[in-house]
């Protein structure tokens, strides 16, 4: 075990801005039958996410299984810290393919 590391970042320095940017799924770990950890690549691989405390990321994708075909936007709070370089991790619960959280849970390694 190692000691805890504090890597605090002021607001406004996150690698992701208000403009939606694709992030490649690097790895997936199955935690339970309905829960996975997803590791995504960062735009600048030699830096951390630089997300400030209590902030979240917004993910956008096409709405699956509805007639309106509107994009869906969902907030996700990374479980990784700013000490992690080049990637970030999300813990994602899969409630089924017809629900909106399928946005991330339905991704395969290599998808953006």
Rosetta silent file (secondary structure, phi, psi, omega in degrees, C-alpha in Angstrom):
SEQUENCE: XXXXXXXXXXXXXXXXXXXXXXXXXXXXXXXXXXXXXXXXXXXXXXXXXXXXXXXXXXXXXXXXXXXXXXXXXXXXXXXXXXXXXXXXXXXXXXXXXXXXXXXXXXXXXXXX
SCORE:     score description
SCORE:     0.000 S_00000001
   1 L     0.000  144.599  178.194    0.000    0.000    0.000 S_00000001
   2 L  -113.972  164.108  178.513    1.173    3.508   -0.708 S_00000001
   3 L   -71.338  152.131  177.628    0.439    6.797    0.962 S_00000001
   4 L   -65.276  145.195  179.180   -2.399    8.939   -0.358 S_00000001
   5 L  -115.963  131.773  177.576   -1.414   11.601   -2.867 S_00000001
   6 L   -99.472  118.181  177.979   -3.060   15.007   -3.020 S_00000001
   7 L  -130.014   81.016 -178.080   -3.262   16.433   -6.532 S_00000001
   8 L   -87.113  141.517 -178.123   -5.646   19.375   -6.366 S_00000001
   9 L  -130.180  131.482  176.368   -6.408   21.366   -9.501 S_00000001
  10 L   -66.819  155.558  177.449   -8.200   24.731   -9.674 S_00000001
  11 L   -57.041  149.329  174.609  -11.362   24.932  -11.820 S_00000001
  12 L    92.289    4.671 -178.584  -10.905   25.579  -15.539 S_00000001
  13 L  -111.095    3.302 -179.089   -7.813   23.428  -16.157 S_00000001
  14 L   -60.652  145.744  177.796   -9.480   20.148  -17.175 S_00000001
  15 L   -63.322  -26.839  177.823   -8.308   18.621  -20.466 S_00000001
  16 L   -95.954  135.553 -178.194  -11.949   18.551  -21.580 S_00000001
  17 L  -108.360 -164.181  178.397  -13.611   21.905  -22.235 S_00000001
  18 L   -68.862  -20.032  177.619  -17.187   22.957  -22.976 S_00000001
  19 L   -82.841  129.874  179.738  -16.745   21.554  -26.500 S_00000001
  20 L   -66.753  133.324 -178.313  -17.478   17.809  -26.678 S_00000001
  21 L  -130.330  136.804  178.189  -14.362   15.775  -27.503 S_00000001
  22 L   -70.517  147.279  175.291  -14.145   12.034  -28.205 S_00000001
  23 L  -132.942  128.063 -177.122  -12.202    9.829  -25.804 S_00000001
  24 L   -77.885  132.443  175.540  -11.044    6.331  -26.781 S_00000001
  25 E   -76.297  118.160 -177.442  -11.973    3.455  -24.454 S_00000001
  26 E   -90.932  -42.002 -176.063   -8.693    1.757  -23.516 S_00000001
  27 E  -148.707  159.262  176.822   -9.797   -0.930  -21.053 S_00000001
  28 E  -140.069  128.862  175.436  -12.856   -2.402  -19.361 S_00000001
  29 E  -117.796  125.423  177.115  -12.973   -4.272  -16.048 S_00000001
  30 E   -79.902  120.874  178.819  -16.127   -6.150  -15.075 S_00000001
  31 E   -93.907  -40.079  176.335  -16.823   -5.494  -11.370 S_00000001
  32 E  -150.412 -174.803 -178.821  -20.166   -7.316  -11.229 S_00000001
  33 L   -65.860  -19.289 -178.487  -22.800   -8.513  -13.688 S_00000001
  34 L  -124.878    7.170 -175.266  -24.082   -4.936  -14.037 S_00000001
  35 E  -134.407  135.640  178.552  -21.055   -2.758  -13.167 S_00000001
  36 E  -137.240  154.801  168.033  -17.779   -2.039  -14.993 S_00000001
  37 E  -101.443  129.023  179.622  -14.801    0.282  -14.710 S_00000001
  38 E  -113.424  128.545  177.408  -14.017    1.954  -18.022 S_00000001
  39 E  -106.401  123.276 -178.905  -10.583    3.501  -18.687 S_00000001
  40 E  -111.054  147.235  177.112  -10.490    6.253  -21.323 S_00000001
  41 E   -78.914  142.058  176.504   -7.517    7.850  -23.074 S_00000001
  42 L   -89.489  153.390  178.652   -6.916   11.562  -22.514 S_00000001
  43 L   -58.482  -38.040  177.401   -6.360   14.022  -25.397 S_00000001
  44 L  -111.783  100.639 -170.200   -2.891   14.869  -24.009 S_00000001
  45 L   -69.863  -12.144  179.841   -1.417   11.524  -22.906 S_00000001
  46 L   -98.924   12.200  178.091    1.463   12.952  -20.854 S_00000001
  47 L  -127.400  165.698  175.436   -0.850   14.902  -18.496 S_00000001
  48 E   -84.711  174.233  178.286   -3.540   14.067  -15.980 S_00000001
  49 L   -60.704  -37.102 -179.742   -7.251   14.803  -16.460 S_00000001
  50 L    62.012   39.928  177.035   -6.849   17.938  -14.295 S_00000001
  51 L   -86.680  132.060 -179.262  -10.479   17.858  -13.195 S_00000001
  52 L   -73.166  161.272 -179.363  -11.170   20.057  -10.178 S_00000001
  53 L   -59.029  139.173  178.334  -12.691   18.679   -6.979 S_00000001
  54 L    68.363   16.970  177.918  -16.477   18.056   -7.105 S_00000001
  55 L   -99.685  165.212  177.370  -16.561   18.414  -10.907 S_00000001
  56 L  -135.684  168.295  174.949  -17.913   15.922  -13.430 S_00000001
  57 E  -106.032  144.853  175.078  -17.538   15.122  -17.120 S_00000001
  58 E  -103.049  126.922  177.783  -20.457   15.270  -19.534 S_00000001
  59 E  -106.238  140.616 -178.486  -20.717   12.420  -22.041 S_00000001
  60 E  -126.970  138.938  177.450  -22.789   12.785  -25.203 S_00000001
  61 E  -159.065  172.380  178.949  -24.087   10.107  -27.536 S_00000001
  62 E   -73.536  140.864  178.470  -26.968    9.129  -29.771 S_00000001
  63 L   -77.263  122.671 -176.953  -30.139    8.051  -27.975 S_00000001
  64 L   -96.400  135.007  171.787  -30.717    4.373  -28.682 S_00000001
  65 L    82.685   18.907  177.045  -34.168    2.828  -28.921 S_00000001
  66 L  -126.800  164.616 -178.731  -36.362    5.915  -29.079 S_00000001
  67 L   -83.459  -25.243 -174.092  -38.292    7.626  -31.826 S_00000001
  68 L   -78.836  -18.334  177.492  -36.999   11.170  -31.190 S_00000001
  69 L    53.268   27.818  178.069  -33.334   10.312  -31.979 S_00000001
  70 L   -80.430  146.595  174.685  -32.106   13.167  -29.771 S_00000001
  71 E   -62.733  149.000  174.787  -28.569   13.072  -28.402 S_00000001
  72 E  -110.344  146.117  177.801  -28.283   12.170  -24.752 S_00000001
  73 E  -128.752  126.891 -178.035  -25.952   13.911  -22.313 S_00000001
  74 E  -132.213  140.151  176.073  -25.067   12.316  -18.983 S_00000001
  75 E   -83.745  141.927  174.545  -22.739   13.417  -16.161 S_00000001
  76 E  -134.660  136.145  175.795  -20.038   11.045  -14.945 S_00000001
  77 L  -104.309  117.389 -179.835  -17.666   11.564  -12.024 S_00000001
  78 L   -59.848  147.272  174.735  -14.305    9.857  -12.555 S_00000001
  79 L   -96.315   -9.466  175.716  -13.113    7.455   -9.857 S_00000001
  80 L   -84.090  162.213  179.414   -9.467    8.055  -10.810 S_00000001
  81 L  -104.280  173.951  177.105   -7.481   10.948   -9.359 S_00000001
  82 L   -72.525   -0.678  173.880   -5.406   13.655  -11.003 S_00000001
  83 L   -79.739  -17.174 -179.884   -2.331   11.594  -10.117 S_00000001
  84 L   -81.345  124.009 -175.721   -3.232    9.226  -13.001 S_00000001
  85 E  -100.066  134.670  171.978   -1.444   10.289  -16.197 S_00000001
  86 L    84.981   -9.171 -178.784   -2.800    9.758  -19.727 S_00000001
  87 E  -157.518  169.078  173.476   -6.166    8.258  -18.819 S_00000001
  88 E  -143.221  156.062 -175.488   -9.161    8.457  -16.479 S_00000001
  89 E  -116.871  139.377  173.818  -11.524    5.840  -15.042 S_00000001
  90 E  -122.156  139.587  171.907  -15.323    5.786  -14.747 S_00000001
  91 E   -96.876  118.549 -171.836  -17.412    3.333  -12.725 S_00000001
  92 E  -123.582  130.141  176.357  -20.500    2.633  -14.861 S_00000001
  93 E   -96.548  134.323  179.162  -23.675    0.754  -13.962 S_00000001
  94 L  -104.911  111.981  179.735  -25.547   -0.950  -16.822 S_00000001
  95 L   -95.846    3.961 -179.429  -29.321   -0.888  -16.341 S_00000001
  96 L   122.958  155.749 -173.491  -30.054   -2.389  -19.764 S_00000001
  97 L   -69.810  -19.394 -178.155  -29.703   -1.403  -23.409 S_00000001
  98 L   -90.536    0.788  179.796  -32.955    0.551  -23.618 S_00000001
  99 L  -105.376  158.850 -169.515  -31.996    3.000  -20.891 S_00000001
 100 L   -65.657  -23.025 -178.055  -29.911    6.121  -21.326 S_00000001
 101 L   -74.589   -5.192  175.592  -26.857    4.991  -19.356 S_00000001
 102 H   -59.831  -13.867  177.859  -26.146    2.517  -22.146 S_00000001
 103 H   -47.269  -49.051  179.765  -24.202    5.462  -23.547 S_00000001
 104 H  -100.564  -35.205 -175.161  -21.007    4.264  -21.807 S_00000001
 105 H   -67.169  -23.490 -179.184  -21.881    0.740  -20.702 S_00000001
 106 L   -88.580    3.423 -177.553  -22.407   -0.392  -24.306 S_00000001
 107 L   -78.067  148.711  174.028  -18.937    0.714  -25.450 S_00000001
 108 L  -109.272  155.822  177.469  -16.245   -1.739  -26.603 S_00000001
 109 L   -55.291  131.408 -177.744  -12.492   -1.252  -26.215 S_00000001
 110 L   100.401  -20.132  178.293  -11.329    1.053  -29.016 S_00000001
 111 L   -69.675  155.677  174.018  -14.668    2.905  -29.309 S_00000001
 112 L  -122.019    0.000    0.000  -14.819    6.696  -28.920 S_00000001
